[in-house]
Coordinates of C-alpha atoms in Angstrom, one line a residue:
M1 CA 133.0 99.2 99.3
P2 CA 136.3 98.6 101.1
G3 CA 136.4 100.2 104.5
T4 CA 132.7 101.1 104.4
P5 CA 131.0 100.4 107.7
S6 CA 128.4 97.6 107.5
P7 CA 124.7 98.0 108.3
D8 CA 125.6 96.3 111.6
S9 CA 127.5 99.3 112.8
I10 CA 124.4 101.4 112.0
S11 CA 122.4 99.0 114.1
T12 CA 124.9 99.4 116.9
K13 CA 124.5 103.1 116.9
L14 CA 120.7 102.8 117.0
A15 CA 120.9 100.2 119.7
R16 CA 123.0 102.6 121.9
I17 CA 120.4 105.4 121.4
A18 CA 117.6 103.0 122.2
T19 CA 119.3 101.7 125.3
L20 CA 119.9 105.2 126.6
A21 CA 116.3 106.3 125.9
R22 CA 114.9 103.1 127.5
H23 CA 117.0 103.3 130.7
R24 CA 116.5 107.1 131.2
P25 CA 112.9 107.8 130.1
A26 CA 113.0 111.4 131.5
L27 CA 116.2 112.3 129.7
V28 CA 116.2 115.1 127.1
L29 CA 118.6 114.1 124.3
T30 CA 120.6 117.1 123.0
S31 CA 123.4 115.4 120.9
L32 CA 122.1 113.1 118.2
A33 CA 123.1 114.5 114.8
H34 CA 126.7 113.3 115.0
H35 CA 125.4 109.7 114.4
I36 CA 124.3 110.7 110.9
D37 CA 127.3 110.2 108.7
V38 CA 127.8 108.9 105.1
A39 CA 127.3 105.3 106.2
F40 CA 124.1 106.3 108.0
L41 CA 122.8 108.1 104.9
R42 CA 123.7 105.1 102.8
E43 CA 121.7 102.8 105.0
A44 CA 118.8 105.4 104.8
Y45 CA 119.1 105.2 101.0
R46 CA 118.9 101.4 101.2
R47 CA 115.7 101.6 103.2
T48 CA 114.1 104.2 100.9
R49 CA 111.6 102.9 98.3
K50 CA 113.1 103.1 94.8
D51 CA 109.8 102.7 92.9
A52 CA 107.8 105.5 94.4
A53 CA 106.6 108.6 92.5
V54 CA 109.1 111.5 92.0
G55 CA 109.0 114.8 93.7
V56 CA 109.0 118.4 92.4
D57 CA 112.6 118.0 91.0
G58 CA 111.8 114.9 88.9
Q59 CA 114.8 113.1 90.4
T60 CA 114.5 109.3 90.3
A61 CA 116.1 106.7 92.6
E62 CA 118.0 105.3 89.6
G63 CA 119.4 108.7 88.6
Y64 CA 120.4 109.5 92.2
G65 CA 122.0 106.1 92.7
A66 CA 124.2 106.5 89.6
N67 CA 126.5 108.8 91.6
L68 CA 125.5 107.7 95.0
E69 CA 128.7 108.3 96.9
E70 CA 129.2 111.8 95.5
N71 CA 125.6 112.6 96.2
L72 CA 125.7 111.4 99.8
Q73 CA 128.9 113.2 100.5
A74 CA 127.5 116.5 99.2
L75 CA 124.3 115.9 101.1
L76 CA 126.2 115.3 104.3
G77 CA 128.2 118.5 103.8
R78 CA 125.0 120.5 103.4
L79 CA 123.5 118.9 106.5
K80 CA 126.5 119.7 108.6
A81 CA 126.8 123.3 107.3
G82 CA 123.1 123.8 107.9
T83 CA 122.5 124.9 104.3
Y84 CA 120.2 122.0 103.4
K85 CA 116.9 123.3 102.1
A86 CA 113.8 121.2 102.3
P87 CA 112.0 121.4 98.9
P88 CA 108.2 121.6 98.8
V89 CA 106.3 118.4 98.5
R90 CA 104.3 117.6 95.3
R91 CA 100.6 117.0 96.3
V92 CA 98.4 114.5 94.5
H93 CA 95.0 113.2 95.4
I94 CA 94.0 109.6 95.6
A95 CA 90.5 108.2 95.9
K96 CA 89.1 107.4 99.4
A97 CA 86.7 104.7 100.3
E98 CA 83.9 107.2 100.4
A99 CA 82.5 107.8 96.9
G100 CA 83.7 111.1 95.4
K101 CA 86.2 111.9 98.1
T102 CA 90.0 112.0 97.8
R103 CA 92.9 111.9 100.2
P104 CA 95.8 114.4 99.6
I105 CA 99.2 112.8 99.5
G106 CA 102.5 114.7 99.6
I107 CA 105.4 113.4 97.6
P108 CA 108.9 114.6 98.7
T109 CA 111.9 114.6 96.4
F110 CA 114.1 111.4 96.5
E111 CA 117.0 113.1 98.3
D112 CA 114.6 114.6 100.9
K113 CA 113.2 111.1 101.5
I114 CA 116.7 109.9 102.3
V115 CA 117.2 112.7 104.9
Q116 CA 113.8 112.1 106.4
R117 CA 114.5 108.4 106.6
A118 CA 117.8 109.1 108.4
V119 CA 116.2 111.4 110.9
A120 CA 113.3 109.0 111.4
M121 CA 115.7 106.1 112.2
V122 CA 117.2 108.2 115.0
L123 CA 113.9 109.4 116.4
E124 CA 112.4 105.9 116.1
A125 CA 115.1 104.4 118.2
I126 CA 114.2 106.9 121.0
Y127 CA 110.4 106.9 120.8
E128 CA 110.0 103.2 120.3
Q129 CA 111.0 103.0 124.0
D130 CA 108.2 105.4 124.9
F131 CA 105.3 104.3 122.7
L132 CA 102.6 102.2 124.4
P133 CA 101.4 98.7 123.2
C134 CA 98.1 100.2 122.1
S135 CA 99.5 101.9 119.0
Y136 CA 100.2 99.8 115.9
G137 CA 100.5 102.1 112.9
F138 CA 103.8 102.7 111.1
R139 CA 105.9 101.0 113.8
P140 CA 108.6 98.4 113.3
R141 CA 107.4 94.8 113.7
R142 CA 103.8 96.0 114.1
S143 CA 101.0 95.8 111.7
A144 CA 97.3 96.4 111.1
H145 CA 96.6 92.7 111.6
Q146 CA 98.2 92.7 115.0
A147 CA 95.8 95.6 115.9
L148 CA 92.8 93.6 114.6
Q149 CA 94.0 90.5 116.5
A150 CA 94.3 92.5 119.7
L151 CA 90.8 93.9 119.3
W152 CA 89.4 90.5 118.5
D153 CA 91.1 89.0 121.6
A154 CA 89.7 91.8 123.8
L155 CA 86.2 91.6 122.4
T156 CA 86.2 87.8 122.9
E157 CA 87.5 87.9 126.4
M158 CA 85.2 90.8 127.5
Q159 CA 82.2 89.3 125.6
G160 CA 81.8 92.6 123.8
G161 CA 81.0 95.9 125.4
W162 CA 80.6 99.5 124.3
V163 CA 82.7 100.6 121.3
L164 CA 83.5 104.2 120.7
E165 CA 84.4 104.5 117.0
V166 CA 86.4 107.7 116.5
D167 CA 87.4 109.6 113.4
I168 CA 89.8 112.6 113.8
Q169 CA 88.7 115.2 111.3
G170 CA 91.6 115.9 108.8
F171 CA 94.3 114.9 111.3
F172 CA 97.3 115.2 109.1
D173 CA 96.2 118.7 107.9
A174 CA 95.2 119.8 111.4
L175 CA 98.4 118.7 113.4
D176 CA 99.5 121.9 115.3
H177 CA 103.2 122.8 114.7
G178 CA 103.4 124.6 118.0
H179 CA 102.1 121.7 120.1
L180 CA 104.3 119.3 118.1
R181 CA 107.4 121.3 119.0
T182 CA 106.5 121.4 122.6
I183 CA 106.0 117.6 122.6
L184 CA 109.4 117.1 120.9
D185 CA 111.0 119.4 123.5
Q186 CA 110.2 116.8 126.2
R187 CA 112.6 114.3 124.6
V188 CA 114.7 115.7 121.7
R189 CA 116.4 119.1 121.6
D190 CA 119.2 118.4 119.2
G191 CA 119.5 121.6 117.2
V192 CA 120.3 120.0 113.8
L193 CA 117.5 117.5 113.9
R194 CA 115.0 120.0 115.2
R195 CA 115.9 122.6 112.5
L196 CA 115.4 119.8 109.9
I197 CA 112.0 119.0 111.3
D198 CA 111.1 122.7 111.2
K199 CA 112.2 123.0 107.6
W200 CA 109.9 120.1 106.6
L201 CA 107.0 121.6 108.5
K202 CA 107.6 124.9 106.6
A203 CA 108.6 123.5 103.2
G204 CA 105.2 124.1 101.6
V205 CA 103.0 122.1 99.2
L206 CA 103.1 122.4 95.4
E207 CA 99.6 121.9 94.0
Q208 CA 98.4 123.0 90.6
G209 CA 101.5 125.0 89.9
R210 CA 101.3 127.0 93.2
V211 CA 103.3 126.6 96.4
R212 CA 101.3 127.0 99.6
H213 CA 102.7 127.2 103.1
P214 CA 100.1 125.8 105.5
E215 CA 100.4 126.8 109.1
T216 CA 99.3 123.4 110.4
G217 CA 99.6 119.8 109.3
T218 CA 102.3 117.5 108.0
P219 CA 101.8 116.0 104.5
Q220 CA 100.7 112.4 104.3
G221 CA 103.2 110.5 102.2
G222 CA 106.3 111.9 103.7
V223 CA 108.7 109.5 105.4
I224 CA 108.9 111.5 108.6
S225 CA 105.1 112.3 108.8
P226 CA 103.9 109.0 110.2
L227 CA 106.5 109.1 113.0
L228 CA 105.6 112.7 113.9
A229 CA 101.9 111.7 113.9
N230 CA 102.7 108.9 116.3
I231 CA 104.7 111.1 118.6
Y232 CA 101.8 113.7 118.6
L233 CA 99.1 111.1 119.3
H234 CA 101.2 109.3 121.9
E235 CA 101.1 112.5 124.0
V236 CA 97.7 113.7 123.1
L237 CA 95.8 110.3 123.3
D238 CA 97.7 107.2 124.3
Q239 CA 99.5 108.4 127.4
W240 CA 96.4 110.5 128.5
F241 CA 94.1 107.5 128.1
D242 CA 96.5 105.2 130.0
T243 CA 97.5 107.4 132.9
V244 CA 94.5 109.8 133.3
V245 CA 91.4 108.1 131.9
K246 CA 91.6 104.4 132.7
P247 CA 92.3 104.9 136.5
R248 CA 89.0 106.8 136.7
L249 CA 86.8 104.2 135.1
R250 CA 84.8 101.6 136.9
G251 CA 85.2 98.8 134.4
R252 CA 87.7 97.6 131.9
A253 CA 88.7 99.8 129.0
L254 CA 91.0 99.4 126.0
L255 CA 92.4 101.7 123.3
I256 CA 93.4 100.3 119.9
R257 CA 95.1 102.8 117.6
Y258 CA 96.5 102.5 114.1
A259 CA 97.9 106.0 113.1
D260 CA 94.9 108.3 113.4
D261 CA 92.3 105.5 113.3
F262 CA 91.3 104.1 116.7
V263 CA 88.5 102.6 118.8
I264 CA 87.9 102.6 122.5
L265 CA 86.3 99.6 124.1
C266 CA 84.6 99.9 127.5
S267 CA 82.9 97.2 129.5
C268 CA 80.5 99.7 131.1
E269 CA 78.1 102.1 129.4
D270 CA 78.7 104.9 131.9
D271 CA 82.5 104.7 131.3
A272 CA 82.0 104.8 127.6
R273 CA 79.7 107.9 127.7
R274 CA 82.2 109.7 130.0
V275 CA 85.0 109.0 127.6
E276 CA 82.8 110.1 124.7
A277 CA 82.1 113.4 126.5
V278 CA 85.7 114.2 127.4
L279 CA 87.5 113.1 124.3
P280 CA 86.5 116.1 122.1
K281 CA 87.8 118.4 124.8
R282 CA 91.1 116.6 125.0
L283 CA 91.6 116.6 121.3
G284 CA 90.4 120.3 121.0
K285 CA 93.1 121.3 123.4
Y286 CA 95.7 120.2 120.8
G287 CA 93.9 121.7 117.8
L288 CA 92.1 118.5 116.7
A289 CA 88.4 117.7 116.3
V290 CA 86.4 114.5 116.1
H291 CA 84.3 114.0 113.0
P292 CA 80.7 114.6 114.1
E293 CA 79.2 112.1 111.6
K294 CA 81.9 109.3 111.8
T295 CA 82.3 109.3 115.6
R296 CA 79.8 107.0 117.2
L297 CA 79.2 105.0 120.4
K298 CA 77.8 101.6 119.7
A299 CA 76.6 98.7 121.9
F300 CA 78.5 95.6 120.9
H301 CA 77.5 92.9 123.4
R302 CA 77.5 89.2 122.7
P303 CA 73.9 88.2 122.0
R304 CA 72.2 86.2 124.7
G305 CA 69.0 84.8 123.3
P306 CA 66.0 87.1 122.6
V307 CA 66.8 90.7 123.4
D308 CA 65.1 94.0 123.1
R309 CA 65.5 95.6 119.6
S310 CA 67.1 98.7 121.1
M311 CA 69.8 96.7 122.8
R312 CA 70.9 94.7 119.7
S313 CA 74.6 94.6 118.9
V314 CA 75.6 97.2 116.2
P315 CA 78.5 96.3 113.9
F316 CA 81.4 98.7 113.6
D317 CA 84.3 99.3 111.2
L318 CA 88.1 99.4 111.8
L319 CA 91.0 99.2 109.4
G320 CA 88.8 98.1 106.5
F321 CA 86.8 95.4 108.3
T322 CA 83.3 95.3 109.7
H323 CA 83.2 93.6 113.1
Y324 CA 80.0 91.8 114.1
W325 CA 78.7 88.9 116.2
G326 CA 78.0 85.7 114.3
R327 CA 77.6 82.0 114.9
S328 CA 80.6 79.7 114.7
R329 CA 80.3 76.2 113.0
R330 CA 79.7 74.8 116.5
G331 CA 76.9 77.3 117.2
Y332 CA 78.8 79.6 119.6
W333 CA 78.6 83.4 119.4
V334 CA 82.0 84.7 118.1
V335 CA 83.3 88.0 116.8
K336 CA 83.5 87.9 113.0
R337 CA 85.1 90.2 110.5
T338 CA 84.3 90.9 106.9
T339 CA 85.5 93.3 104.3
A340 CA 83.9 96.7 104.9
R341 CA 81.4 97.6 102.2
N342 CA 83.1 100.7 101.0
R343 CA 86.5 99.0 100.8
F344 CA 85.0 96.1 98.9
R345 CA 83.3 98.4 96.5
R346 CA 86.5 100.3 95.9
A347 CA 88.5 97.1 95.3
V348 CA 86.0 95.9 92.7
T349 CA 85.9 99.2 91.0
T350 CA 89.7 99.3 90.9
A351 CA 89.9 95.8 89.3
A352 CA 87.2 96.7 86.7
Q353 CA 89.1 99.9 85.7
W354 CA 92.3 97.9 85.4
C355 CA 90.6 95.3 83.1
R356 CA 89.2 98.1 81.0
R357 CA 92.6 99.8 80.6
H358 CA 94.5 96.6 79.8
R359 CA 91.9 94.7 77.8
H360 CA 94.0 94.8 74.6
R361 CA 97.2 93.4 76.3
P362 CA 98.1 89.7 75.8
L363 CA 96.0 87.3 77.9
A364 CA 99.0 85.9 79.8
E365 CA 100.0 89.5 80.8
Q366 CA 96.5 90.3 81.9
Q367 CA 96.4 87.1 84.0
R368 CA 99.6 88.0 85.8
G369 CA 98.4 91.5 86.6
L370 CA 95.0 90.3 87.9
N371 CA 96.7 87.6 90.0
R372 CA 99.0 90.2 91.6
M373 CA 95.9 92.2 92.4
L374 CA 94.1 89.2 93.8
R375 CA 97.0 88.0 95.9
G376 CA 97.5 91.6 97.3
H377 CA 93.8 91.6 98.3
Y378 CA 94.0 88.2 99.9
S379 CA 97.2 89.2 101.8
Y380 CA 95.3 91.9 103.7
Y381 CA 91.6 90.8 103.7
G382 CA 92.3 87.1 104.0
I383 CA 91.4 86.6 107.6
T384 CA 89.5 83.9 109.4
G385 CA 85.8 84.2 108.7
N386 CA 86.1 86.4 105.6
S387 CA 86.5 83.6 103.0
R388 CA 83.0 84.1 101.6
R389 CA 83.8 87.8 100.9
L390 CA 87.1 86.8 99.3
E391 CA 85.3 84.4 97.0
T392 CA 82.8 87.1 96.1
Y393 CA 85.6 89.5 95.2
R394 CA 87.3 86.9 93.0
N395 CA 84.0 86.3 91.2
E396 CA 83.5 90.0 90.7
V397 CA 87.0 90.2 89.2
E398 CA 86.2 87.3 86.9
R399 CA 83.0 89.1 85.7
A400 CA 84.9 92.3 85.1
W401 CA 87.6 90.5 83.1
R402 CA 85.0 88.7 81.0
K403 CA 83.1 91.9 80.4
W404 CA 86.1 93.9 79.1
L405 CA 87.5 91.0 77.0
H406 CA 84.0 90.7 75.5
R407 CA 84.1 94.4 74.5
R408 CA 87.5 94.5 72.9
S409 CA 86.1 93.3 69.6
Q410 CA 82.7 93.8 67.9
R411 CA 83.1 90.5 66.0
A412 CA 84.4 87.9 68.4
R413 CA 81.8 87.6 71.2
L414 CA 83.1 86.0 74.4
T415 CA 80.4 83.8 75.8
W416 CA 80.5 82.4 79.3
S417 CA 81.3 78.9 78.0
R418 CA 84.3 80.3 76.0
F419 CA 85.3 82.3 79.0
S420 CA 85.3 79.2 81.2
R421 CA 87.6 77.4 78.8
L422 CA 89.8 80.5 78.9
L423 CA 90.0 80.4 82.7
E424 CA 91.2 76.8 82.5
R425 CA 94.2 78.0 80.5
Y426 CA 94.7 81.3 82.4
P427 CA 93.3 80.6 85.9
L428 CA 92.9 83.3 88.5
A429 CA 94.4 82.9 92.0
P430 CA 92.0 81.1 94.4
A431 CA 90.8 82.9 97.5
V432 CA 92.9 81.9 100.5
V433 CA 92.9 82.9 104.2
T434 CA 96.4 84.2 105.0
H435 CA 95.8 85.4 108.6
S436 CA 94.3 82.7 110.8
I437 CA 93.2 83.3 114.4
Y438 CA 93.9 79.6 115.0
R439 CA 97.5 79.9 114.0
H440 CA 97.7 83.0 116.2
A441 CA 96.2 81.1 119.2
A442 CA 98.7 78.2 118.6
K443 CA 101.7 80.4 119.1
P444 CA 103.4 80.2 122.5

């Protein structure tokens, strides 16, 4: 639009906030809301997903965008007047990797997503200057594969060690609002932004026709929730481990965290057991608890010939991968990663269910859908050393496709020979490694 500030001007605003926060790490920022104007909201709208599920009001991105300028002007007016009301989030449940268990996801309204995105852009500019390199989840230019690579590099360099595999029990539901406000007070005290955050914390959850108002937690699925979780765990875990724990340990130690999933690697057993003992006390101070069954200390040393059975290296899981020691092609012991068993089983089940639901669609359409699924699987699980698991997944998808094509008619039976000819015409995407440790090592 003529006269409309470009996204570059938004970047300039954010760069100024980031520069101020970086140069003055102890500064408490009290004037931030004036940066959010119509251009800022328009950029927040551009960054908001348009294909996500709708909230409690049923408003779609397409419907909101039909009168975008009028809607953004009205939204800004409510934000400035303090009359904006955060609607409750619509809660749905998705299947978890564990059989029979689900994960609650909160879905805000589309307009609320825009406001959350705008506030997150401001807060992100500040806290990205404070966050430590050990955290990788929901941060710009950081990914789960970078966390996996950092862990692989550390395990290789240290030749293994003691791995404390930690699971925070119901983290997003247990996050304490009072502690979160205290943590935010250390950096951000802008009244407008803080009132908006409070409104989101108190908005409530719509589930089965009833609105509940939990006293703790922040709904997974909200735009602002991952950033608030990172801010919380930066204070509770990252900074504490870096400034309090590590200086007191005898050997090397490393924390790798992706959102609320993390592992702690120690070179000495005594250090690992001390951290294991003190970690529940630290988390309990902030209303969190470790899962008693999923939190384990494991010996993960590089094998050195015949060893006592009790000292053998024990595999561990992180971010959907099982890490274990294996032989390279040249016979050296290296850290290998393969798709975790529960994730693999869930992926195969999802593909089989898709084939069942779409078995009566045209074959070309089914091929395109399955290839999208396969390429999405490869793009995450396609790492060095996992090619055999990728091939197995592709074979399982082929078997599921043949099974449900065979069952869509009682007359025309689909034998394996006929199915092989069908695959020649409608081939499935081959398994490929998309994340190579060798390409990573070659980078300067």
